[in-house]
XYZ file of C-alpha atoms in Angstrom:
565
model
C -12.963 -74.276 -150.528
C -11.798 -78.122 -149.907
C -10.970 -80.913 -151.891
C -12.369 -84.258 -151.535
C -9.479 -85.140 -149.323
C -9.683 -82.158 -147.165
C -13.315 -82.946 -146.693
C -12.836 -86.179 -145.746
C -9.934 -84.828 -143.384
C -11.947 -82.507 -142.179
C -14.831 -85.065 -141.050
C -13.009 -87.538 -139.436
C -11.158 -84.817 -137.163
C -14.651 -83.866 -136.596
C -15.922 -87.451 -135.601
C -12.635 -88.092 -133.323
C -13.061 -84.395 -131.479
C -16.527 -85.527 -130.615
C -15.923 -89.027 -129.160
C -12.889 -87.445 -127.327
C -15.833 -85.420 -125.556
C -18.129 -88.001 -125.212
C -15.648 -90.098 -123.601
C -14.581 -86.834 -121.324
C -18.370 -86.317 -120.484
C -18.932 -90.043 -119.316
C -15.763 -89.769 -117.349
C -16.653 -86.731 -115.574
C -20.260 -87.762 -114.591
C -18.516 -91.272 -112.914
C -16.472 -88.439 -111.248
C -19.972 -87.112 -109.980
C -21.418 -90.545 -109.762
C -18.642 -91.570 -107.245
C -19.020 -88.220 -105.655
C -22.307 -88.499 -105.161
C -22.277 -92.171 -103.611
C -19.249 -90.850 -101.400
C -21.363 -88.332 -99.982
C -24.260 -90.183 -99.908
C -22.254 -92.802 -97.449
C -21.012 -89.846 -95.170
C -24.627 -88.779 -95.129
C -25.377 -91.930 -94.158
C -23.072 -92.460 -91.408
C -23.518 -88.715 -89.867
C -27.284 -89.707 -89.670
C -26.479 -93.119 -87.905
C -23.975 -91.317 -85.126
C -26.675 -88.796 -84.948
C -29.654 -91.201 -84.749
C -27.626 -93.173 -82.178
C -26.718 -90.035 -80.502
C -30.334 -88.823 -80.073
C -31.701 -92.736 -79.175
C -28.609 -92.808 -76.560
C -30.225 -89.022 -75.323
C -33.856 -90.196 -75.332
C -33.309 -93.088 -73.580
C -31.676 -90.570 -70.715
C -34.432 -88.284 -71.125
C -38.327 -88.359 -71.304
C -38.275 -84.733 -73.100
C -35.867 -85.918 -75.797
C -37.984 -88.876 -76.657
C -40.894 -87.035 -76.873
C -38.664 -84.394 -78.974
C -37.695 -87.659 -81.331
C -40.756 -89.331 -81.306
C -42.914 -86.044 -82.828
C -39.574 -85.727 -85.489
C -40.409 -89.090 -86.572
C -44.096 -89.394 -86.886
C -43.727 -85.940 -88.637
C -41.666 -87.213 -91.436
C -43.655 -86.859 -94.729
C -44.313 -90.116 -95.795
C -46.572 -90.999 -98.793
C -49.823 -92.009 -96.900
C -50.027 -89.035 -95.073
C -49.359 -86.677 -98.283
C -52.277 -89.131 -99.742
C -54.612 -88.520 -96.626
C -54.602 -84.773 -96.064
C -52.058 -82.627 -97.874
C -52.969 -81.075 -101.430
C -55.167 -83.202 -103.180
C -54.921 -82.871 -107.609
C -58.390 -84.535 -107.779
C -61.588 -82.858 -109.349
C -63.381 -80.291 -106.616
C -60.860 -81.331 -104.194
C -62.640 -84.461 -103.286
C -60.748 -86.659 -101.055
C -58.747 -89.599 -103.008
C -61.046 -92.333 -101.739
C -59.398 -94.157 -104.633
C -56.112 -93.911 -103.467
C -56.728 -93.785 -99.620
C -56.817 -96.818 -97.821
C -57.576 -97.943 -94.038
C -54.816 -97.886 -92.826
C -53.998 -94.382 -94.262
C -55.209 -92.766 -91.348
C -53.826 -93.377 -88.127
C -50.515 -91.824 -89.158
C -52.116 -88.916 -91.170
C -54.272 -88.642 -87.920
C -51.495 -87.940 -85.596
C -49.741 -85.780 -87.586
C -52.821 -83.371 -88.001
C -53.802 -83.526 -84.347
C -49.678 -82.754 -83.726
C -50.108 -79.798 -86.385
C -53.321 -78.569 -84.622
C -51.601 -78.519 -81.093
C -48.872 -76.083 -82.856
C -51.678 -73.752 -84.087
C -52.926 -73.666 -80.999
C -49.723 -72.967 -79.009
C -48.658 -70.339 -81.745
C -52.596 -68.456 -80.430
C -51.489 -69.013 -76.969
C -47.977 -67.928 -77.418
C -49.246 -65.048 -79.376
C -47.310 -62.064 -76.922
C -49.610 -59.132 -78.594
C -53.243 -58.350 -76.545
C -56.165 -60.341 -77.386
C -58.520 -59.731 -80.481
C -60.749 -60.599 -82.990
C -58.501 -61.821 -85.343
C -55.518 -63.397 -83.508
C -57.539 -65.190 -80.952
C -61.210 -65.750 -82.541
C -60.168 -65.954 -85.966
C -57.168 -67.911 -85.368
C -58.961 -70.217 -83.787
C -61.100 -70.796 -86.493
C -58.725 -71.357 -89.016
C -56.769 -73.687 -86.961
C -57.233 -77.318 -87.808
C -57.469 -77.560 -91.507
C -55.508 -80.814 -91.864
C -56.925 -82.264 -89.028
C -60.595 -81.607 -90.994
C -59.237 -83.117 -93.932
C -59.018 -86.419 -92.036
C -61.761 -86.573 -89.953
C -64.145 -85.245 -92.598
C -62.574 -88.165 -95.417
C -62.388 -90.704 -92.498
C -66.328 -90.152 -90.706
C -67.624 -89.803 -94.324
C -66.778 -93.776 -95.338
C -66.975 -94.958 -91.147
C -70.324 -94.042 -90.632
C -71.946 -94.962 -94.174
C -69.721 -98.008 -95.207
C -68.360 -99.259 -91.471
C -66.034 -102.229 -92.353
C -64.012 -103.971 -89.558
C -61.422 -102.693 -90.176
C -63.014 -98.729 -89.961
C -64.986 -99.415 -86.849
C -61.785 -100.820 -85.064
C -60.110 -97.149 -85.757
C -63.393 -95.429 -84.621
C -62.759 -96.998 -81.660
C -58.700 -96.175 -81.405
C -59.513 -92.729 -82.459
C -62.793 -91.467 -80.213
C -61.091 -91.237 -76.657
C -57.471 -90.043 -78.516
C -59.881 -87.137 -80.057
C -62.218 -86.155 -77.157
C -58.725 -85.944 -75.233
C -57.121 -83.679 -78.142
C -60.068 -81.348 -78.105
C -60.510 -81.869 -74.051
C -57.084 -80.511 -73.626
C -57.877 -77.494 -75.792
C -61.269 -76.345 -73.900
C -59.432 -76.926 -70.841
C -56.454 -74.681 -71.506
C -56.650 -71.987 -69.294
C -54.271 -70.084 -71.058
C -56.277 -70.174 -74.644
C -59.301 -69.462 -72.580
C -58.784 -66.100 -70.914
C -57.325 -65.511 -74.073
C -60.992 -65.828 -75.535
C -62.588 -64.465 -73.060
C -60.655 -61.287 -72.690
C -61.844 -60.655 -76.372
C -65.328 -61.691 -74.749
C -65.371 -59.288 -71.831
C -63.961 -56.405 -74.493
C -66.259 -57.627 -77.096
C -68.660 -53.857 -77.389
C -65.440 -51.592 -77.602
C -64.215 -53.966 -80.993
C -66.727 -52.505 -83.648
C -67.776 -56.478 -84.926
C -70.413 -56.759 -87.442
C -73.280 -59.295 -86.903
C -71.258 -62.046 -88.110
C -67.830 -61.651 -86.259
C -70.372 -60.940 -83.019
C -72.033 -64.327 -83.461
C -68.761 -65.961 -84.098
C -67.592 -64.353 -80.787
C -70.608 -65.428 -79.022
C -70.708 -68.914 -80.450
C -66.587 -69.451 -79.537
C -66.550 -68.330 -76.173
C -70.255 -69.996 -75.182
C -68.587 -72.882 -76.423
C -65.586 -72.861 -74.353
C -67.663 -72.159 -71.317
C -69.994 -75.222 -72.052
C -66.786 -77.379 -72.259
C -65.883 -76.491 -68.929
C -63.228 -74.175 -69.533
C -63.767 -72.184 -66.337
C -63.476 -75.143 -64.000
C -60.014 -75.817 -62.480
C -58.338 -78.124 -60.622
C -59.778 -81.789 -59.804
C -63.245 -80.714 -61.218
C -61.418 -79.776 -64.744
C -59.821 -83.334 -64.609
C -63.200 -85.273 -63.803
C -64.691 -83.154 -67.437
C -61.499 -84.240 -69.185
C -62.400 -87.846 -68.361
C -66.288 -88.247 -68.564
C -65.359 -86.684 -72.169
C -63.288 -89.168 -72.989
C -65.295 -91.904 -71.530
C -68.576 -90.657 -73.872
C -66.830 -91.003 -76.387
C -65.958 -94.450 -75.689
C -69.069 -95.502 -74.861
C -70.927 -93.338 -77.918
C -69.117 -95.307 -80.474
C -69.438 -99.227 -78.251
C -73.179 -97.745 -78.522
C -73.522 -97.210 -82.233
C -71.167 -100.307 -83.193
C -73.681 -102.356 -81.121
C -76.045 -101.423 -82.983
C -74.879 -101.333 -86.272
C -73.837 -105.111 -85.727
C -77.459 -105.903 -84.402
C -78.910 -104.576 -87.357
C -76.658 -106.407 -89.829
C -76.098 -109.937 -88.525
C -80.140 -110.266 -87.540
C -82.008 -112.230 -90.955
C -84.423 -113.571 -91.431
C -84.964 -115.942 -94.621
C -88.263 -116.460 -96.437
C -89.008 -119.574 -98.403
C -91.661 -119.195 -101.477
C -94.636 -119.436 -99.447
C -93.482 -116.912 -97.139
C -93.918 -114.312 -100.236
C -97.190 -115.116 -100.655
C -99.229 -111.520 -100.154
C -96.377 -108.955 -100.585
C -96.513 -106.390 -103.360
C -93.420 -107.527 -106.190
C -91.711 -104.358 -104.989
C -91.394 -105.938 -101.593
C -90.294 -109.390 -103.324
C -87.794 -107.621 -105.356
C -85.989 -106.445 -102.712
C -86.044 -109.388 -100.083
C -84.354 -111.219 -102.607
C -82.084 -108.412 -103.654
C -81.209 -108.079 -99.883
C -80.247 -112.478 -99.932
C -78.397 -111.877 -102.639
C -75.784 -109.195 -101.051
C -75.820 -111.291 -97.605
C -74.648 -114.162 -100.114
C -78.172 -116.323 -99.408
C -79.297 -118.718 -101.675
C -83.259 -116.878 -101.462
C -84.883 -113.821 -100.093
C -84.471 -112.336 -96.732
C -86.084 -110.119 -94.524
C -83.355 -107.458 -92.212
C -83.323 -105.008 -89.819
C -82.889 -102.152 -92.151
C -86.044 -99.686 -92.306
C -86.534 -100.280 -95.672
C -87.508 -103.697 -95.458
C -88.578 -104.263 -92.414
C -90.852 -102.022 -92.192
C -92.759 -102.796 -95.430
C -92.643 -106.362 -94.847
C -94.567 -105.358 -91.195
C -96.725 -103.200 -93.260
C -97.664 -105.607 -96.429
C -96.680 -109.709 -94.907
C -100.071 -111.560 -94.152
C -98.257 -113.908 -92.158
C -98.227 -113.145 -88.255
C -96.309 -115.084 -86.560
C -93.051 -113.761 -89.077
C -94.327 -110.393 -88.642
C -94.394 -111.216 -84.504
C -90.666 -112.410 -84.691
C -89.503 -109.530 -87.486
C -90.697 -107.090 -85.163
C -89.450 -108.234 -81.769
C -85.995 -108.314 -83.464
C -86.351 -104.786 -84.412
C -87.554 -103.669 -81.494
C -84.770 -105.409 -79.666
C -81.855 -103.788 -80.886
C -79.327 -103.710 -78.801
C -80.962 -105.003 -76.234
C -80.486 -108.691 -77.342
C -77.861 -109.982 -74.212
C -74.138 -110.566 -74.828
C -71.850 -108.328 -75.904
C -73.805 -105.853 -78.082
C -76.783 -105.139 -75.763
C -76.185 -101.418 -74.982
C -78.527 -101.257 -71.584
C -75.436 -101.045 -69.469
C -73.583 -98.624 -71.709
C -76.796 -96.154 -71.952
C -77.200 -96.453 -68.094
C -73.599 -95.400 -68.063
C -74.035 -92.446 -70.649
C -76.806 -91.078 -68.500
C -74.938 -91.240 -65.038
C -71.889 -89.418 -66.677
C -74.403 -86.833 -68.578
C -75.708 -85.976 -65.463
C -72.644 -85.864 -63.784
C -71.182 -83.540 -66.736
C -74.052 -81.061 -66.172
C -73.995 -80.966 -62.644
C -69.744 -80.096 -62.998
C -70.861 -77.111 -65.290
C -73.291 -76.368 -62.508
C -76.978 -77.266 -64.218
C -79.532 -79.447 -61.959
C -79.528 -81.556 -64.864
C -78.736 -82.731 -68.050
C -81.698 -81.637 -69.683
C -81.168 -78.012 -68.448
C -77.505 -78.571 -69.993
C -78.409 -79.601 -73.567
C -81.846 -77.585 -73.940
C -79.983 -74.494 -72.977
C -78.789 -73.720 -76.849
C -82.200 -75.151 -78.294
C -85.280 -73.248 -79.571
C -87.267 -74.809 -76.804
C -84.764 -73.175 -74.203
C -85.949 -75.023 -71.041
C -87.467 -79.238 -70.300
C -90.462 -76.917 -68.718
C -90.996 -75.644 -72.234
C -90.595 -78.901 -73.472
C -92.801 -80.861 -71.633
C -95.869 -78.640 -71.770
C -95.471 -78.857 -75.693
C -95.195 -82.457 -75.325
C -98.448 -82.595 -73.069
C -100.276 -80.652 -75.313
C -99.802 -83.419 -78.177
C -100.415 -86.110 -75.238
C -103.857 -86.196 -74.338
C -105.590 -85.711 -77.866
C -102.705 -87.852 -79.627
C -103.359 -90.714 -77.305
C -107.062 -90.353 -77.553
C -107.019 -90.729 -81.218
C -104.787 -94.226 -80.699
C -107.042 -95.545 -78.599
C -109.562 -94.928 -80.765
C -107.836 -96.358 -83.920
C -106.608 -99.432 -81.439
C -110.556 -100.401 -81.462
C -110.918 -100.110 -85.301
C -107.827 -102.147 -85.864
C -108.601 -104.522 -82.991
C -111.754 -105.220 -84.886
C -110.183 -105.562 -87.982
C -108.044 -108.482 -86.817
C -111.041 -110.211 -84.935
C -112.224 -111.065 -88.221
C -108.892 -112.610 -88.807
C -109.144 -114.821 -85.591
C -107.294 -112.487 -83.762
C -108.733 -112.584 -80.110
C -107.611 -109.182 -77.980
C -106.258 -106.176 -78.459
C -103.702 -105.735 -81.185
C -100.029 -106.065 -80.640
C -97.196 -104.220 -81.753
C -96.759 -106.234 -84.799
C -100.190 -105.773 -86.138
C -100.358 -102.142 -86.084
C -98.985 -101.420 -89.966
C -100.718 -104.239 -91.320
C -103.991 -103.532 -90.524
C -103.336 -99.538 -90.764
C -102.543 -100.178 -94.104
C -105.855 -102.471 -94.662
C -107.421 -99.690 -92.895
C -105.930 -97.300 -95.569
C -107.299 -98.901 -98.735
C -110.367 -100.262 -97.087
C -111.693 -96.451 -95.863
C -109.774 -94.425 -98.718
C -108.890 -96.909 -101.825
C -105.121 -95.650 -101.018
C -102.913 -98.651 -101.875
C -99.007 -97.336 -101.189
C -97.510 -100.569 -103.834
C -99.849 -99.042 -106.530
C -98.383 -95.713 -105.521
C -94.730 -96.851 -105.358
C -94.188 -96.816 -109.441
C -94.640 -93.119 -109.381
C -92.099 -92.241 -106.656
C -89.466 -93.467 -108.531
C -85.751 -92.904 -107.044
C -84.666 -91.182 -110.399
C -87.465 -89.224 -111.089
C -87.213 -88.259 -107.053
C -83.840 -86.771 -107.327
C -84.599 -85.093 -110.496
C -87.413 -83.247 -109.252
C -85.884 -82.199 -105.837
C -83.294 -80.514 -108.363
C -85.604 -79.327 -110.819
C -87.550 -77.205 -107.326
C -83.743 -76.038 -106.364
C -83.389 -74.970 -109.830
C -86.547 -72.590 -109.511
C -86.453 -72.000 -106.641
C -82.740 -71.082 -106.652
C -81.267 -70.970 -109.929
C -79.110 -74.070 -109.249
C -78.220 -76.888 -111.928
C -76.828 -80.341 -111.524
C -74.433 -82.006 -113.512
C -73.381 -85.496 -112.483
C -70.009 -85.789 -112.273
C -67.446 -89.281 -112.160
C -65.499 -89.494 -109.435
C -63.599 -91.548 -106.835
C -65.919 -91.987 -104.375
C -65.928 -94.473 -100.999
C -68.623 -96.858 -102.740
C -70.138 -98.048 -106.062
C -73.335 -97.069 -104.766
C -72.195 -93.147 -104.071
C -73.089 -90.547 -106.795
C -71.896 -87.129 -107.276
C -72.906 -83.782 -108.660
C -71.456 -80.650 -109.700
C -74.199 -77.958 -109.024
C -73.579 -74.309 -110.745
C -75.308 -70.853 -110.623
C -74.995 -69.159 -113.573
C -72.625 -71.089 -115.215
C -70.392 -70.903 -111.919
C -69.001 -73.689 -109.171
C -71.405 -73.685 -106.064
C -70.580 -76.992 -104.070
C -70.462 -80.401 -105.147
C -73.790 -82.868 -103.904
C -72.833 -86.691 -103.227
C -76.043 -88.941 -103.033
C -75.726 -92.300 -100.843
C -79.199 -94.006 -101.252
C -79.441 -97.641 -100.915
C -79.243 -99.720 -97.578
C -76.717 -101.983 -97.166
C -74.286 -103.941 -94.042
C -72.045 -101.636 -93.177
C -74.385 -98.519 -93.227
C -75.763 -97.078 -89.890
C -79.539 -96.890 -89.924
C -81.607 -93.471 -90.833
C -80.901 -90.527 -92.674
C -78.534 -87.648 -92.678
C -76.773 -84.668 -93.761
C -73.167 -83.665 -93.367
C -70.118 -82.326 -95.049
C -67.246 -83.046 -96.312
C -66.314 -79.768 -96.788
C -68.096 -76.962 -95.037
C -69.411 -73.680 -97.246
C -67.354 -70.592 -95.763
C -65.676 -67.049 -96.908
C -63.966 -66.632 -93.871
C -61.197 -67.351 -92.346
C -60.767 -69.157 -96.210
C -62.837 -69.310 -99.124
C -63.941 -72.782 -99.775
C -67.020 -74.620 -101.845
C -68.788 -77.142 -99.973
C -68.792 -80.742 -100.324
C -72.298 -81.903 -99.139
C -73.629 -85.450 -98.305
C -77.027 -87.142 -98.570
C -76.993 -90.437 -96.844
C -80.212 -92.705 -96.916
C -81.185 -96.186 -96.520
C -83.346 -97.308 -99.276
C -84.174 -100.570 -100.377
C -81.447 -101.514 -103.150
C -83.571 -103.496 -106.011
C -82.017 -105.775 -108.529
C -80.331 -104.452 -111.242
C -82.701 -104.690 -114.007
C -85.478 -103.016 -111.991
C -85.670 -99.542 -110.880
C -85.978 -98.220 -107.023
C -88.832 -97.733 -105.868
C -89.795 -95.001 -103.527
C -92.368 -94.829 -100.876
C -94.520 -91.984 -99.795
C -92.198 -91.497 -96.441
C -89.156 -92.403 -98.497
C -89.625 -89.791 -100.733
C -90.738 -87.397 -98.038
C -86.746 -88.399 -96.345
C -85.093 -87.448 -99.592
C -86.854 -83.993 -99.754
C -85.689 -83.329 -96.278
C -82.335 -84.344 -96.494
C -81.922 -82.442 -99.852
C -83.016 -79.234 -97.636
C -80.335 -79.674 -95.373
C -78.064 -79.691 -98.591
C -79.506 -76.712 -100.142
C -78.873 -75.027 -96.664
C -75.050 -75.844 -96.297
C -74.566 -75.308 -100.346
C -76.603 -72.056 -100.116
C -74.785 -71.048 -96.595
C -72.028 -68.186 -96.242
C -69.893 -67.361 -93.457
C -67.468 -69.154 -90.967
C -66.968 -72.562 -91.174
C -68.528 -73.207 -88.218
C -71.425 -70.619 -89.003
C -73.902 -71.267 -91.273
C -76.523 -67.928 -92.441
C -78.532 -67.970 -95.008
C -78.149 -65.803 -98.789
C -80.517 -63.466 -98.994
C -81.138 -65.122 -102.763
């Protein structure tokens, strides 16, 4: 249709029309740009006249401040979205990668400030008391604040740094007063126990019943029907256990980990090489130059068991036995003379003649009567039999040049020379087949047949190296996720234990649960595997059954039954 000229034409019109709106775009977005900036510098100035309006206000009046101060601490801010809001990691695990110390005290006080809403929104609530808007509510009130405690307690009590154990102690009195306040509102409380006093006309089933029952027991333990001065004094001996509960488990955390004992070559004369292994794997985390002997039950107590040498096995032992009970400012005498005034004192409030009565009255044993005349009938034929196995042992270590009766330290080494002496049963021969590995695989190969259930480890973020996690499935579908926390180490409390990081429930939410297996087990070097003994192995069984319980567990978050599978 065009020449070569009219082409040409043609283009360079073309090429000029589309700078010309370039050059009108870029002018028009400085227009924005400009506009923007303008009204980001109004913004800025309204918000500093009304900042210094509402400082000049709070300043006049203590409701204002408060007003300001819960606007300020509620601003999102990225540690708090890290610490309990929607997490995008696998299973919903908490970001222990991303999370760090000092995370928490602001994510803290925003959940407890976001649980004291839920709970005025139940009181508040105009409509009559039921199931569901006072039970139920109260159930599902608190989800952020469980996302907190449940990532905080889970690293505090198995990896308690400094740092950690210096919030534990900021945070115990700031929650027993959070949840203090709560059993003691006497609004929220006739609330619960109108639902209580209506509870046959409401047609529950067994589960809503026992959630009922559970709630408003609960509230009456807490000392929700007490009043005046007497509700005051509960507020404060709650507080003050909890203070003292976490001075009493710091102590003796820090007894346990700063008490070593080091072993020269001659020293490791007589122990099995399992025992060797991990006395020097234990100097070599505590930065020693050689092998060391610690409070943790996984070495002490085999070195008692195995260590020819008495006079280490007299000074191990009266260190272990002398936890927190050394002097200074970890002995706990003073704090568990303390704990047992204000027990008493607690029970006696609630109107119990003791505290025994108090904390039996939920238990299977129901009464200290029924206690006691269990315990007596164990007494006289238990301490018959240790007398009589004090004379065989006392014996024993005559021939040694022992003169008189045994002493505390001698019992497990000369029970154990007893033991393969009587019955040729030598527990370091036996060690090689309780192998950690092979342990954990067959406590998952019984929940497999006994329960269908299969285990898939699973990389994760988790709060140590040490930590392992699983993904167990039914049928090719999500059940819970199993974390495994085996070896000893500094900053671990002693023992064994169970717990959650997510509860199993279908009600008031549908959730999978996150469960926890924490042990202390003797961490060998890395070329070597761990070695199990007979009541090590018998501790991971257990523990595992507590897992299989809350994996296997459907109801309430707070109320755990059975499957019928």
């Amino acid at each position: 249709m065009f020449g070569g000229e009219g082409r040409d034409l043609a283009e360079t019109e073309l090429e000029g029309a589309e700078k010309r709106y370039a050059q009108a775009k870029a002018r028009l977005q400085a227009l924005k740009n400009r506009e923007s900036t303008r009204q980001r510098k109004l913004d800025t100035r309204r918000k500093v006249i009304l900042g210094g309006a509402l400082l000049d206000l709070a300043e006049r009046d203590s409701g204002a401040a408060a007003m300001l101060d819960r606007l300020i601490r509620n601003l999102p801010r990225e540690q708090d979205r890290k610490a309990f809001a929607d997490w995008d990691t696998p299973f919903d695990l908490p970001p222990f990668d991303a999370i760090s110390d000092d995370d928490y005290p602001p994510a803290l006080d925003i959940a407890l400030d976001r649980h004291s809403e839920e709970i005025a929104a139940i009181v508040s609530n105009e409509a009559e008391p039921d199931f569901e808007n006072t039970i139920a509510a109260l159930e599902a009130s608190g989800e952020a604040l469980d996302k907190v405690l449940s990532a905080f307690f889970a690293v505090a009590g198995a990896d308690a740094t400094p740092r950690r154990q210096e919030l534990q102690r900021a945070f115990s009195p700031k929650l027993a007063k959070h949840f203090a306040d709560i059993s003691a509102n006497p609004a929220l409380f006739a609330k619960v126990k109108s639902v209580w006093d209506r509870r046959d006309t409401l047609n529950l089933d067994a589960q809503d019943a026992r959630q009922l029952f559970l709630v408003h027991r609960g509230y009456v333990r807490a000392g929700a029907a007490l009043s005046g001065e007497e509700a005051e004094r509960m507020k404060a001996i709650k507080e003050r256990l909890a203070v003292l509960g976490t001075a009493f488990t710091q102590n003796l955390l820090k007894d346990e980990s700063d008490w070593v004992m080091e072993l020269t070559e001659e020293d490791l004369e007589g122990l099995p090489d399992f025992l060797i292994d991990a006395a020097r794997a234990a100097g070599t985390e505590m930065g020693r130059d050689g092998p060391v002997v610690t409070l943790s039950r996984s070495l002490i107590v085999p070195f008692l068991q195995f260590s020819p040498r008495r006079e280490l096995r007299e000074t191990a032992w009266k260190a272990w036995t002398a936890r927190g009970a050394f002097g200074g400012e970890t002995d706990n005498r003073a704090i568990a003379a303390e704990v047992l005034a204000l027990r008493q004192e607690r029970a006696e409030l609630l109107g119990y003649g003791n505290f025994a009565q108090y904390k039996l009255e939920t238990e299977m044993a129901g009464t200290p009567e029924a206690v006691r005349n269990l315990l007596l009938q164990v007494w006289e034929p238990a301490k018959a039999q240790a007398l009589a196995d004090q004379d065989v042992l006392s014996a024993m270590a005559a021939k040694d040049g022992v003169n008189g009766p045994i002493e505390g330290w001698d019992w497990r080494y000369y029970s154990d020379k007893r033991r393969r002496a009587e019955h040729d049963l030598d527990e370091a021969a036996i060690k090689p087949y309780f192998q950690l590995e092979n342990m954990i695989a067959a406590a998952f190969d019984c929940a497999n047949r006994l329960f269908g259930l299969e285990f898939r480890e699973v990389t994760v973020p988790t709060y140590h190296p040490d930590v392992r996690t699983w993904e167990v499935t039914r049928d090719g579908a999500h059940v819970a996720v199993f974390v495994g926390d085996y070896f000893a180490r500094g900053t671990k409390r002693s023992g064994a234990w169970c717990s959650a990081i997510r509860s199993q429930a279908v009600r008031p939410r549908s959730q999978a649960p996150v469960v926890v297996n924490v042990c202390n087990f003797a961490k060998p070097p890395k070329e070597r595997a761990a070695l199990l003994s007979y009541d090590d192995a018998r501790t991971l069984f257990h523990e595992f059954g507590h897992a299989l319980h809350q994996m296997l567990s459907v109801s309430y978050t707070h109320l755990t039954l059975p499957t019928k599978r």
